[in-house]
Coordinates of C-alpha atoms in Angstrom, one line a residue:
X1351 CA 49.9 23.0 -11.4
X1352 CA 53.5 24.5 -11.4
X1353 CA 56.8 23.5 -9.8
X1354 CA 56.2 25.4 -6.9
X1355 CA 52.9 23.9 -6.0
X1356 CA 54.4 20.6 -6.3
X1357 CA 57.1 21.5 -3.9
X1358 CA 54.4 22.0 -1.4
X1359 CA 53.1 18.8 -2.3
X1360 CA 56.3 17.0 -1.6
X1361 CA 56.6 18.8 1.9
X1362 CA 53.0 17.4 2.7
X1363 CA 54.4 14.0 1.4
X1364 CA 57.3 14.3 3.9
X1365 CA 54.9 15.1 6.6
X1366 CA 52.7 12.0 5.8
X1367 CA 55.8 10.0 5.6
X1368 CA 57.0 11.1 9.0
X1369 CA 53.7 10.4 10.4
X1370 CA 53.4 6.9 9.0
X1371 CA 56.8 6.0 10.1
X1372 CA 56.0 7.1 13.5
X1373 CA 53.0 4.8 13.5
X1374 CA 55.0 1.7 12.1
X1375 CA 57.5 2.3 14.8
X1376 CA 55.0 2.5 17.5
X1377 CA 53.2 -0.8 16.2
X1378 CA 56.5 -2.6 16.1
X1379 CA 57.5 -1.6 19.7
X1380 CA 54.4 -2.3 21.0
X1381 CA 54.3 -5.7 19.5
X1382 CA 57.9 -6.4 20.7
X1383 CA 57.0 -5.0 24.2
X1384 CA 54.1 -7.4 24.3
X1385 CA 56.2 -10.5 23.6
X1386 CA 58.9 -9.3 26.0
X1387 CA 56.3 -8.9 29.0
X1388 CA 54.6 -12.3 28.0
X1389 CA 57.9 -14.1 27.9
X1390 CA 60.1 -12.4 30.3
X1391 CA 58.0 -10.3 32.6
X1392 CA 57.1 -10.9 36.1
X1393 CA 53.8 -12.6 36.6
X1394 CA 53.0 -13.1 40.2
X1395 CA 51.2 -16.3 41.6
X1396 CA 48.3 -15.8 43.7
X1397 CA 49.5 -14.4 47.2
X1398 CA 52.9 -13.2 45.8
X1399 CA 54.0 -9.5 45.9
X1400 CA 53.5 -7.9 42.4
X1401 CA 56.8 -6.6 40.8
X1402 CA 57.1 -3.7 38.3
X1403 CA 57.7 -4.7 34.7
X1404 CA 58.3 -1.0 33.5
X1405 CA 62.2 -1.2 33.6
X1406 CA 62.1 -4.3 31.4
X1407 CA 59.7 -2.8 28.9
X1408 CA 61.5 0.6 28.8
X1409 CA 64.6 -1.4 28.2
X1410 CA 63.1 -3.4 25.3
X1411 CA 61.4 -0.3 23.7
X1412 CA 64.9 1.8 24.0
X1413 CA 66.5 -1.2 22.2
X1414 CA 64.1 -1.6 19.4
X1415 CA 64.0 2.3 18.9
X1416 CA 67.9 2.4 18.8
X1417 CA 67.9 -0.6 16.5
X1418 CA 65.5 1.3 14.0
X1419 CA 67.3 4.7 14.1
X1420 CA 70.7 3.5 13.8
X1421 CA 69.7 0.9 10.9
X1422 CA 67.8 4.0 9.3
X1423 CA 71.0 6.3 9.7
X1424 CA 73.3 3.6 8.5
X1425 CA 71.3 3.1 5.3
X1426 CA 71.1 6.9 4.6
X1427 CA 74.6 7.3 5.2
X1428 CA 75.6 4.4 2.8
X1429 CA 73.6 6.4 0.2
X1430 CA 75.5 9.6 0.7
X1431 CA 77.1 9.3 -2.6
X1432 CA 73.8 10.3 -3.9
X1433 CA 72.1 9.1 -7.2
X1434 CA 75.4 7.1 -8.2
X1435 CA 75.2 5.0 -4.8
X1436 CA 71.4 4.1 -5.4
X1437 CA 71.9 3.1 -9.1
X1438 CA 75.0 1.0 -8.1
X1439 CA 73.0 -0.7 -5.4
X1440 CA 70.5 -2.3 -7.9
X1441 CA 73.0 -3.4 -10.3
X1442 CA 73.2 -0.4 -12.5
X1443 CA 76.5 0.0 -14.7
X1444 CA 77.6 3.3 -15.9
X1445 CA 77.1 4.2 -19.6
X1446 CA 80.3 5.6 -21.0
X1447 CA 80.4 9.1 -22.2
X1448 CA 82.3 8.1 -25.3
X1449 CA 80.0 4.9 -26.1
X1450 CA 79.9 3.8 -29.6
X1451 CA 77.2 1.4 -29.1
X1452 CA 74.0 2.6 -31.0
X1453 CA 71.6 2.0 -28.3
X1454 CA 73.5 3.6 -25.6
X1455 CA 74.5 6.6 -27.7
X1456 CA 70.6 7.3 -28.5
X1457 CA 70.1 7.1 -24.7
X1458 CA 72.8 9.5 -24.1
X1459 CA 71.4 11.9 -26.7
X1460 CA 67.9 11.7 -25.4
X1461 CA 69.2 12.4 -21.8
X1462 CA 71.5 15.2 -22.8
X1463 CA 68.8 17.0 -25.0
X1464 CA 66.2 16.7 -22.1
X1465 CA 69.1 18.2 -19.4
X1466 CA 69.8 21.0 -21.9
X1467 CA 65.7 21.7 -22.3
X1468 CA 65.6 21.6 -18.6
X1469 CA 68.4 23.9 -17.6
X1470 CA 70.0 21.2 -15.3
X1471 CA 73.5 19.5 -15.7
X1472 CA 73.5 16.4 -17.3
X1473 CA 72.9 13.4 -14.9
X1474 CA 75.1 10.2 -14.6
X1475 CA 73.7 7.6 -16.7
X1476 CA 73.3 4.0 -15.7
X1477 CA 71.8 0.8 -17.5
X1478 CA 70.6 -2.3 -15.7
X1479 CA 71.8 -4.5 -18.3
X1480 CA 70.1 -7.8 -17.3
X1481 CA 66.6 -6.5 -16.7
X1482 CA 64.5 -7.1 -19.8
X1483 CA 61.3 -5.3 -18.3
X1484 CA 60.7 -1.6 -19.3
X1485 CA 61.7 0.4 -16.1
X1486 CA 63.7 3.4 -15.1
X1487 CA 64.5 5.7 -12.0
X1488 CA 66.1 8.8 -11.1
X1489 CA 67.9 9.3 -7.9
X1490 CA 70.0 11.7 -5.8
X1491 CA 69.8 14.5 -3.6
X1492 CA 69.7 17.5 -6.1
X1493 CA 70.3 17.9 -9.9
X1494 CA 73.9 18.2 -9.4
X1495 CA 74.2 14.7 -8.0
X1496 CA 71.4 12.9 -9.8
X1497 CA 71.5 9.5 -11.7
X1498 CA 69.2 8.3 -14.3
X1499 CA 69.0 4.6 -14.7
X1500 CA 67.2 2.6 -17.2
X1501 CA 66.7 -1.1 -18.1
X1502 CA 68.0 -3.0 -21.2
X1503 CA 64.2 -3.5 -21.8
X1504 CA 63.8 0.2 -22.5
X1505 CA 66.6 0.3 -25.1
X1506 CA 65.3 -3.1 -26.6
X1507 CA 61.4 -2.3 -27.0
X1508 CA 61.0 1.6 -26.8
X1509 CA 61.1 4.0 -29.8
X1510 CA 63.0 7.1 -29.5
X1511 CA 60.0 9.1 -28.7
X1512 CA 58.8 6.6 -26.1
X1513 CA 62.3 6.6 -24.6
X1514 CA 62.0 10.4 -24.5
X1515 CA 58.7 10.2 -22.7
X1516 CA 60.2 7.9 -20.0
X1517 CA 63.4 10.2 -19.7
X1518 CA 61.1 13.2 -19.3
X1519 CA 59.0 11.5 -16.7
X1520 CA 62.3 10.7 -14.7
X1521 CA 63.5 14.3 -15.0
X1522 CA 60.2 15.5 -13.5
X1523 CA 61.2 13.7 -10.5
X1524 CA 64.7 15.5 -10.6
X1525 CA 63.2 19.0 -10.9
X1526 CA 60.2 18.4 -8.5
X1527 CA 62.4 17.6 -5.3
X1528 CA 61.1 14.0 -5.2
X1529 CA 64.6 12.5 -5.3
X1530 CA 65.9 13.6 -1.9
X1531 CA 62.5 12.3 -0.3
X1532 CA 62.9 9.2 -2.0
X1533 CA 66.4 8.4 -0.7
X1534 CA 64.9 9.4 2.7
X1535 CA 62.3 6.9 2.3
X1536 CA 64.7 4.2 1.4
X1537 CA 66.7 4.8 4.7
X1538 CA 63.4 4.8 6.8
X1539 CA 62.3 1.7 5.2
X1540 CA 65.5 0.0 6.0
X1541 CA 65.1 0.8 9.3
X1542 CA 61.5 -0.9 9.7
X1543 CA 62.3 -3.9 7.6
X1544 CA 65.7 -4.7 9.2
X1545 CA 63.9 -6.1 12.3
X1546 CA 62.2 -8.6 10.4
X1547 CA 65.1 -9.7 8.6
X1548 CA 66.9 -10.0 11.9
X1549 CA 63.7 -12.0 13.2
X1550 CA 63.8 -14.5 10.3
X1551 CA 67.6 -15.1 10.9
X1552 CA 66.9 -15.8 14.5
X1553 CA 63.9 -18.1 13.9
X1554 CA 66.0 -20.2 11.3
X1555 CA 69.2 -20.6 13.6
X1556 CA 67.9 -20.3 17.2
X1557 CA 64.7 -22.7 16.1
X1558 CA 66.9 -25.0 14.6
X1559 CA 69.2 -25.4 17.4
X1560 CA 66.4 -25.5 19.9
X1561 CA 64.9 -28.6 17.7
X1562 CA 68.0 -30.7 17.7
X1563 CA 68.6 -29.8 21.4
X1564 CA 65.0 -30.5 23.0
X1565 CA 62.6 -31.1 20.2
X1566 CA 61.4 -27.4 20.0
X1567 CA 60.8 -25.8 23.0
X1568 CA 57.5 -23.8 23.5
X1569 CA 59.3 -20.8 24.5
X1570 CA 61.4 -20.6 21.3
X1571 CA 58.3 -21.3 19.0
X1572 CA 56.5 -18.5 20.7
X1573 CA 59.5 -16.0 20.2
X1574 CA 59.6 -17.3 16.8
X1575 CA 56.1 -16.8 16.1
X1576 CA 56.1 -13.2 17.5
X1577 CA 59.1 -12.3 15.3
X1578 CA 57.2 -13.4 12.3
X1579 CA 54.3 -11.2 13.3
X1580 CA 56.6 -8.3 14.2
X1581 CA 58.3 -9.0 10.8
X1582 CA 54.9 -8.9 9.0
X1583 CA 54.1 -5.7 10.7
X1584 CA 57.2 -4.1 9.4
X1585 CA 56.9 -5.2 6.0
X1586 CA 52.9 -4.1 5.9
X1587 CA 53.6 -0.6 7.1
X1588 CA 56.8 -0.2 4.8
X1589 CA 55.0 -1.2 1.8
X1590 CA 52.1 0.9 2.7
X1591 CA 54.3 3.9 3.3
X1592 CA 55.8 3.5 -0.3
X1593 CA 52.5 3.3 -1.8
X1594 CA 51.1 6.2 0.2
X1595 CA 54.1 8.7 -0.8
X1596 CA 54.5 7.5 -4.5
X1597 CA 51.2 7.2 -6.1
X1598 CA 50.4 10.7 -6.5
X1599 CA 53.7 11.8 -7.5
X1600 CA 53.8 9.4 -10.2
X1601 CA 50.6 10.6 -11.9
X1602 CA 52.1 14.2 -11.9
X1603 CA 55.3 12.9 -13.3
X1604 CA 53.2 11.4 -16.2
X1605 CA 51.6 14.7 -16.8
X1606 CA 55.0 16.4 -16.5
X1607 CA 56.5 14.3 -19.3
X1608 CA 53.6 15.5 -21.5
X1609 CA 54.1 19.1 -20.6
X1610 CA 57.7 18.8 -21.3
X1611 CA 57.6 16.6 -24.8
X1612 CA 54.4 18.3 -25.8
X1613 CA 53.1 15.0 -27.1
X1614 CA 51.4 12.1 -25.4
X1615 CA 52.4 9.3 -27.9
X1616 CA 55.8 8.6 -26.2
X1617 CA 55.2 8.0 -22.6
X1618 CA 51.6 6.5 -23.5
X1619 CA 53.4 4.1 -26.0
X1620 CA 55.9 3.1 -23.2
X1621 CA 53.0 2.3 -20.8
X1622 CA 51.1 0.2 -23.5
X1623 CA 54.2 -1.7 -24.2
X1624 CA 54.6 -2.7 -20.5
X1625 CA 50.9 -3.7 -20.5
X1626 CA 51.6 -6.0 -23.7
X1627 CA 55.0 -7.5 -23.0
X1628 CA 55.2 -10.6 -20.7
X1629 CA 58.2 -8.9 -19.0
X1630 CA 56.2 -5.7 -18.1
X1631 CA 58.2 -3.4 -15.8
X1632 CA 59.2 -6.0 -13.6
X1633 CA 62.7 -6.1 -12.1
X1634 CA 64.9 -9.2 -11.0
X1635 CA 67.2 -7.1 -8.8
X1636 CA 67.5 -8.4 -5.2
X1637 CA 66.8 -4.7 -3.8
X1638 CA 64.1 -4.0 -6.2
X1639 CA 61.7 -3.3 -3.0
X1640 CA 64.0 -0.7 -1.8
X1641 CA 63.6 1.5 -5.0
X1642 CA 60.0 0.6 -5.7
X1643 CA 58.8 4.0 -5.0
X1644 CA 61.4 5.6 -7.5
X1645 CA 60.3 3.4 -10.4
X1646 CA 58.7 4.4 -13.8
X1647 CA 56.4 1.2 -13.4
X1648 CA 55.5 -1.4 -11.0
X1649 CA 58.7 -3.7 -10.0
X1650 CA 56.6 -6.7 -9.5
X1651 CA 53.0 -7.9 -10.4
X1652 CA 50.4 -5.4 -9.5
X1653 CA 49.0 -5.4 -5.9
X1654 CA 46.2 -2.8 -5.2
X1655 CA 47.2 -2.5 -1.5
X1656 CA 50.9 -2.1 -2.1
X1657 CA 51.1 -0.5 -5.6
X1658 CA 53.5 2.4 -5.7
X1659 CA 51.7 3.4 -9.2
X1660 CA 48.2 3.9 -10.3
X1661 CA 46.9 0.9 -12.6
X1662 CA 48.4 0.9 -16.1
X1663 CA 45.2 1.3 -17.8
X1664 CA 44.5 4.3 -15.5
X1665 CA 47.7 5.7 -16.4
X1666 CA 47.0 5.3 -19.9
X1667 CA 43.6 6.7 -20.0
X1668 CA 44.7 9.9 -18.3
X1669 CA 46.9 10.3 -21.2
X1670 CA 44.6 9.0 -23.9
X1671 CA 40.8 9.4 -22.4
X1672 CA 39.2 7.5 -25.3
X1673 CA 41.7 4.5 -24.9
X1674 CA 39.9 1.0 -24.7
X1675 CA 41.7 -2.1 -23.2
X1676 CA 40.9 -3.9 -26.6
X1677 CA 43.3 -1.8 -28.4
X1678 CA 46.1 -3.5 -26.6
X1679 CA 45.5 -6.7 -28.5
X1680 CA 45.6 -4.7 -31.8
X1681 CA 48.6 -3.2 -30.9
X1682 CA 50.2 -6.6 -29.8
X1683 CA 49.6 -7.9 -33.2
X1684 CA 50.8 -5.1 -35.1
X1685 CA 54.2 -5.4 -33.0
X1686 CA 54.4 -8.9 -33.9
X1687 CA 53.9 -8.3 -37.7
X1688 CA 56.7 -5.6 -37.3
X1689 CA 58.9 -7.9 -35.7
X1690 CA 58.4 -10.4 -38.5
X1691 CA 58.8 -8.0 -41.3
X1692 CA 62.5 -7.2 -42.6
X1693 CA 63.8 -3.9 -41.2
X1694 CA 63.3 -0.8 -43.2
X1695 CA 65.9 1.7 -43.9
X1696 CA 65.0 4.9 -41.8
X1697 CA 66.5 8.2 -41.6
X1698 CA 66.8 10.5 -38.6
X1699 CA 65.4 14.1 -39.6
X1700 CA 67.5 17.0 -38.1
X1701 CA 65.4 19.1 -35.9
X1702 CA 64.7 22.6 -37.2
X1703 CA 66.6 25.7 -35.9
X1704 CA 65.7 27.2 -32.8
X1705 CA 62.1 28.8 -33.1
X1706 CA 61.1 31.8 -31.1
X1707 CA 63.2 34.9 -30.1
X1708 CA 67.0 34.5 -30.4
X1709 CA 68.6 33.6 -27.1
X1710 CA 65.3 32.3 -25.5
X1711 CA 65.9 30.0 -22.4
X1712 CA 65.0 26.6 -22.8
X1713 CA 61.6 25.6 -21.3
X1714 CA 62.0 23.6 -18.1
X1715 CA 59.9 20.4 -17.2
X1716 CA 57.1 21.9 -15.1
X1717 CA 54.2 19.9 -13.7
X1718 CA 50.9 20.6 -15.2
X1719 CA 47.1 19.7 -15.2
X1720 CA 47.1 17.1 -18.0
X1721 CA 44.2 18.6 -19.9
X1722 CA 46.5 21.9 -20.3
X1723 CA 49.6 19.8 -21.3
X1724 CA 47.6 17.8 -23.7
X1725 CA 46.0 20.8 -25.3
X1726 CA 49.3 22.4 -25.7
X1727 CA 50.4 19.3 -27.5
X1728 CA 48.1 20.0 -30.3
X1729 CA 49.4 23.5 -31.0
X1730 CA 51.7 24.2 -34.1
X1731 CA 54.6 25.3 -31.8
X1732 CA 54.0 22.9 -29.1
X1733 CA 57.1 21.0 -29.6
X1734 CA 59.4 24.0 -30.3
X1735 CA 60.9 24.1 -26.9
X1736 CA 62.5 20.7 -27.2
X1737 CA 63.3 21.2 -30.8
X1738 CA 65.3 24.1 -29.7
X1739 CA 67.2 22.0 -27.5
X1740 CA 67.8 19.4 -29.7
X1741 CA 68.9 22.1 -32.2
X1742 CA 71.3 23.7 -29.6
X1743 CA 72.8 20.1 -29.0
X1744 CA 73.3 19.7 -32.7
X1745 CA 74.8 23.3 -33.1
X1746 CA 77.9 22.5 -31.1
X1747 CA 81.2 22.0 -32.9
X1748 CA 82.1 18.4 -33.1
X1749 CA 85.6 19.0 -31.6
X1750 CA 84.0 20.4 -28.3
X1751 CA 81.2 17.7 -28.2
X1752 CA 84.0 15.3 -28.2
X1753 CA 86.5 17.3 -25.8
X1754 CA 83.7 17.3 -23.0
X1755 CA 83.8 13.6 -23.0
X1756 CA 86.8 13.2 -21.0
X1757 CA 87.7 14.9 -17.7
X1758 CA 90.8 16.8 -18.7
X1759 CA 89.9 17.9 -22.0
X1760 CA 86.5 19.0 -20.6
X1761 CA 88.5 21.1 -18.1
X1762 CA 90.5 22.9 -20.9
X1763 CA 87.1 23.5 -22.6
X1764 CA 86.0 25.2 -19.4
X1765 CA 89.0 27.4 -19.3
X1766 CA 88.6 28.4 -22.9
X1767 CA 85.1 29.4 -22.5
X1768 CA 86.2 32.0 -19.8
X1769 CA 89.0 33.6 -21.9
X1770 CA 88.5 37.0 -22.9
X1771 CA 88.1 37.9 -26.7
X1772 CA 90.2 41.0 -25.9
X1773 CA 93.7 40.6 -27.4
X1774 CA 95.3 42.8 -24.6
X1775 CA 94.0 40.6 -21.9
X1776 CA 94.9 37.2 -23.2
X1777 CA 98.8 37.2 -22.2
X1778 CA 97.8 37.7 -18.4
X1779 CA 95.0 34.9 -18.8
X1780 CA 97.4 32.5 -20.4
X1781 CA 99.8 33.0 -17.5
X1782 CA 97.1 32.5 -15.2
X1783 CA 96.2 29.1 -16.7
X1784 CA 100.0 28.2 -17.0
X1785 CA 100.5 28.8 -13.4
X1786 CA 97.6 26.8 -12.2
X1787 CA 97.8 23.8 -14.6
X1788 CA 101.1 24.0 -16.3
X1789 CA 102.4 24.9 -19.9
X1790 CA 100.8 21.8 -21.5
X1791 CA 97.2 22.3 -20.4
X1792 CA 97.6 26.1 -21.5
X1793 CA 98.6 25.2 -25.0
X1794 CA 95.5 22.8 -25.1
X1795 CA 93.2 25.5 -24.0
X1796 CA 94.7 27.7 -26.7
X1797 CA 94.0 25.3 -29.5
X1798 CA 90.2 25.5 -28.3
X1799 CA 89.8 29.2 -28.5
X1800 CA 88.8 28.9 -32.2
X1801 CA 86.2 26.4 -31.5
X1802 CA 84.9 28.1 -28.5
X1803 CA 84.5 31.3 -30.9
X1804 CA 82.6 29.4 -33.2
X1805 CA 80.1 28.1 -30.6
X1806 CA 76.7 29.8 -30.6
X1807 CA 76.2 32.0 -27.7
X1808 CA 73.1 30.2 -26.5
X1809 CA 75.2 26.8 -26.3
X1810 CA 77.7 28.1 -23.9
X1811 CA 75.9 26.8 -20.7
X1812 CA 74.5 23.7 -22.5
X1813 CA 78.1 23.0 -23.2
X1814 CA 78.6 23.2 -19.5
X1815 CA 75.8 21.0 -18.5
X1816 CA 77.1 18.2 -21.1
X1817 CA 80.6 18.4 -19.5
X1818 CA 79.4 18.1 -16.2
X1819 CA 79.3 14.3 -15.6
X1820 CA 83.2 14.0 -16.6
X1821 CA 84.0 17.1 -14.6
X1822 CA 82.7 15.4 -11.5
X1823 CA 85.3 12.8 -12.1
X1824 CA 88.2 15.3 -11.5
X1825 CA 89.8 15.0 -8.1
X1826 CA 88.5 17.4 -5.5
X1827 CA 91.8 19.3 -5.5
X1828 CA 91.7 19.6 -9.1
X1829 CA 88.1 20.9 -9.3
X1830 CA 89.0 23.5 -6.8
X1831 CA 91.8 24.7 -8.9
X1832 CA 89.6 24.9 -11.8
X1833 CA 87.2 27.1 -10.0
X1834 CA 89.9 29.2 -8.5
X1835 CA 91.4 29.9 -12.0
X1836 CA 88.0 30.6 -13.5
X1837 CA 87.4 33.4 -10.8
X1838 CA 90.9 34.6 -11.5
X1839 CA 90.4 34.8 -15.3
X1840 CA 87.1 36.4 -14.6
X1841 CA 88.6 39.1 -12.8
X1842 CA 91.8 39.8 -14.8
X1843 CA 90.7 43.1 -16.1
X1844 CA 89.2 44.4 -12.9
X1845 CA 85.7 43.9 -14.1
X1846 CA 83.4 41.0 -14.5
X1847 CA 81.9 40.2 -17.7
X1848 CA 78.2 38.7 -17.3
X1849 CA 78.8 35.6 -19.4
X1850 CA 82.0 35.0 -17.5
X1851 CA 80.5 35.3 -14.1
X1852 CA 77.3 33.0 -15.2
X1853 CA 80.0 30.2 -16.1
X1854 CA 81.9 30.8 -13.0
X1855 CA 79.0 30.7 -10.6
X1856 CA 77.1 27.7 -12.2
X1857 CA 80.1 25.6 -12.1
X1858 CA 81.1 26.3 -8.6
X1859 CA 77.7 25.9 -7.2
X1860 CA 76.9 22.6 -9.0
X1861 CA 80.5 21.1 -8.5
X1862 CA 80.3 21.9 -4.8
X1863 CA 76.9 20.1 -4.6
X1864 CA 78.1 17.2 -6.3
X1865 CA 81.1 16.7 -3.8
X1866 CA 78.8 16.9 -0.7
X1867 CA 75.3 16.0 -2.4
X1868 CA 73.8 15.6 1.4
X1869 CA 74.6 19.3 2.2
X1870 CA 72.2 20.5 -0.8
X1871 CA 69.9 23.1 0.7
X1872 CA 66.3 21.9 1.4
X1873 CA 63.2 24.0 1.1
X1874 CA 63.6 27.1 3.0
X1875 CA 60.7 28.6 5.5
X1876 CA 61.5 32.4 5.2
X1877 CA 58.7 34.4 3.6
X1878 CA 59.5 37.3 1.0
X1879 CA 59.4 40.3 3.4
X1880 CA 62.2 38.8 5.3
X1881 CA 64.4 38.9 2.2
X1882 CA 63.2 42.2 0.7
X1883 CA 66.6 43.9 0.3
X1884 CA 67.9 40.8 -1.4
X1885 CA 65.0 40.7 -4.0
X1886 CA 65.5 44.4 -4.7
X1887 CA 69.0 43.9 -5.3
X1888 CA 68.8 40.9 -7.6
X1889 CA 66.0 42.4 -9.7
X1890 CA 68.0 45.5 -10.0
X1891 CA 71.2 43.6 -11.3
X1892 CA 68.8 41.5 -13.8
X1893 CA 67.2 44.9 -15.1
X1894 CA 70.5 46.7 -15.4
X1895 CA 72.0 43.6 -17.4
X1896 CA 69.0 43.3 -20.0
X1897 CA 68.8 47.4 -20.8
X1898 CA 71.1 49.5 -22.6
X1899 CA 70.3 52.7 -20.6
X1900 CA 69.3 53.3 -17.0
X1901 CA 65.8 54.8 -17.8
X1902 CA 64.8 51.4 -19.5
X1903 CA 66.5 49.5 -16.6
X1904 CA 64.4 51.4 -14.1
X1905 CA 61.4 50.7 -16.1
X1906 CA 62.0 47.0 -16.0
X1907 CA 62.8 47.1 -12.4
X1908 CA 59.7 48.8 -11.4
X1909 CA 57.6 46.0 -13.2
X1910 CA 59.5 43.4 -10.9
X1911 CA 58.8 45.4 -8.0
X1912 CA 55.0 45.9 -8.7
X1913 CA 54.7 42.1 -9.0
X1914 CA 57.0 41.3 -6.0
X1915 CA 55.7 44.2 -3.6
X1916 CA 52.6 45.7 -4.9
X1917 CA 51.6 49.1 -3.5
X1918 CA 55.0 49.8 -2.0
X1919 CA 56.9 53.1 -2.9
X1920 CA 60.5 51.6 -3.5
X1921 CA 63.3 54.0 -4.7
X1922 CA 65.5 52.9 -7.7
X1923 CA 69.1 52.5 -7.1
X1924 CA 71.5 51.5 -9.8
X1925 CA 73.6 48.3 -8.8
X1926 CA 76.8 49.1 -7.4
X1927 CA 80.1 48.8 -9.4
X1928 CA 81.4 45.6 -7.6
X1929 CA 77.9 43.9 -7.6
X1930 CA 79.1 40.3 -7.7
X1931 CA 79.8 39.8 -3.9
X1932 CA 76.5 41.4 -2.8
X1933 CA 74.6 39.6 -5.4
X1934 CA 75.9 36.2 -4.4
X1935 CA 74.9 37.0 -0.7
X1936 CA 71.5 37.9 -2.1
X1937 CA 71.0 34.5 -4.2
X1938 CA 72.1 32.6 -0.9
X1939 CA 69.4 34.5 1.1
X1940 CA 66.6 34.1 -1.5
X1941 CA 67.5 30.3 -1.4
X1942 CA 66.1 30.3 2.0
X1943 CA 62.6 31.3 1.0
X1944 CA 59.7 29.0 1.0
X1945 CA 58.8 27.6 -2.5
X1946 CA 55.6 29.9 -3.1
X1947 CA 57.9 33.0 -2.3
X1948 CA 60.7 31.6 -4.9
X1949 CA 57.8 31.5 -7.3
X1950 CA 57.1 35.2 -6.8
X1951 CA 60.7 36.1 -7.1
X1952 CA 61.0 34.3 -10.5
X1953 CA 57.9 35.5 -11.7
X1954 CA 59.1 39.1 -10.9
X1955 CA 62.4 38.6 -12.6
X1956 CA 60.5 37.3 -15.7
X1957 CA 58.7 40.4 -15.7
X1958 CA 61.7 42.7 -15.6
X1959 CA 63.3 40.5 -18.4
X1960 CA 60.4 40.8 -20.7
X1961 CA 59.8 44.5 -20.2
X1962 CA 61.3 45.3 -23.7
X1963 CA 59.7 42.3 -25.4
X1964 CA 62.8 40.3 -26.2
X1965 CA 65.1 38.0 -24.2
X1966 CA 68.9 38.3 -24.8
X1967 CA 71.4 35.5 -24.3
X1968 CA 72.9 37.3 -21.3
X1969 CA 69.4 37.6 -19.7
X1970 CA 68.6 34.0 -20.4
X1971 CA 72.0 32.8 -19.0
X1972 CA 71.6 35.1 -15.6
X1973 CA 68.0 33.7 -15.2
X1974 CA 69.3 30.2 -15.4
X1975 CA 72.1 30.7 -13.1
X1976 CA 69.9 32.6 -10.4
X1977 CA 67.2 29.5 -10.9
X1978 CA 70.0 27.1 -10.2
X1979 CA 71.0 29.1 -7.1
X1980 CA 67.3 28.9 -5.9
X1981 CA 67.1 25.5 -6.8
X1982 CA 64.0 25.9 -9.1
X1983 CA 63.5 25.4 -12.9
X1984 CA 63.7 28.2 -15.5
X1985 CA 60.1 29.5 -16.1
X1986 CA 58.7 28.6 -19.3

């Protein structure tokens, strides 16, 4: 199973969510209308003319629908800040980019490496410091505004491999489009459950006053009982919706973590520790029910009806088919012995250099059937993708790694990345930087030029990914000035270098989405023939970028066309000299494709790139930018 099939599943989950939500609303409206009719409706005595209750019931239904609708809208709007807003709503605190705490530093390193490997910007990182249970979640509208939040229990109880497995599980939600659905679900559940909250308050205060006044009137008692029933209807349907939407996606996320890390021990070990430790994965946060469908594990003791995850043993056996429950007791005993033994000195081996072809794009987190992922885990080169990401992470000069931890110095690094190596262009570029940001920033940029020149080419965009969390902290005006300056630097010589274009396009796309996360495009509905010209142009640009002569570019382009439009006779046309503007319009057009059509486009581009049997850094960067523009992961 791949990313695009999972996108179709998410769309199916959205339809199921809407159906269950409508069913819940109908049940609540019906229950309240029945109470209103019984307590306030006209019930004529024998011989008395009947009077219609329809206006009363219509007003009651309208009031309930308005209450649910406005409550849901209010909650969704309160989460318009994306992943950051969700993490802070459950007590998460930001993990500083420059933290020196060993546990937090390890957490940041793991998340940064997973982000590099998956081709997405590093998310905001949050910690629930008062939660001893092992749990985590990812939230946001898109990878550009995502936040990953873990509990203190993860840091205290998990090894690095286990933490890596949990983080990979959460990143699968980032890439598979689950996060936007999760935020919508939070809003809809709030709309359903808010009536029960109001009902409890009315019972508490109204019932108390009635008891003091007349010993508890029957009418107040009846209304109170009705509100309790309606409250439980809302609670029942709300929890049922969470369970229905979340369970299948959690199983897929477990498989994705294995596919990504290429080993089952990490995530399986984390699940076993949840089963062994008394805290398990439980949370103490007041709003834990709102995020129950996002979490790595259950937020409270397992309940088969309302469980948002498959049972723990079922999840473990899916990862390790031969696992038996008795093994948990042995593991618990070994953990106790390890805790009692004096700590042994350990060394962390450095990962080897990047394997495979130079410039090969980092593999993404792609959902896979577990059997295939487990088989891959046993191969000699299984962990190569993640090792490449770790190697790229470690290859970055220390000065640049430190610089991207602060907003202003990260801004200077981005400008230094856009500077040309041609001496005759540098004076004009220095003037552009000085005019935009002042002489002080221009001088800082110049001091970083040497470090940027020493940066391995394959590490350019990963460095941008690492800088992204602090670049988002810049004011909107300063972000826009940065983007405008990058465009000016790129065009200073009248032509656009491919590497410079990729840098400017990627930053502009991700910063704009981070500023307005709710406006991030959702899955389109267009089919491939509707975007035929855009597909042809994008494939033409990619083929020309990866080949040194037109004949080779034409052969690569033909391979892409045969994959995208088999049997059609399409004439090759070299890309125009001013290709950037039509190329960007084509990318925006392709972003409106339905998921399976996007898959065909990415497969076609991969055919063109692989036509000569090698993948250059330029091709890898261009493909990464195209995939970011289409909101899908880089192909493995």
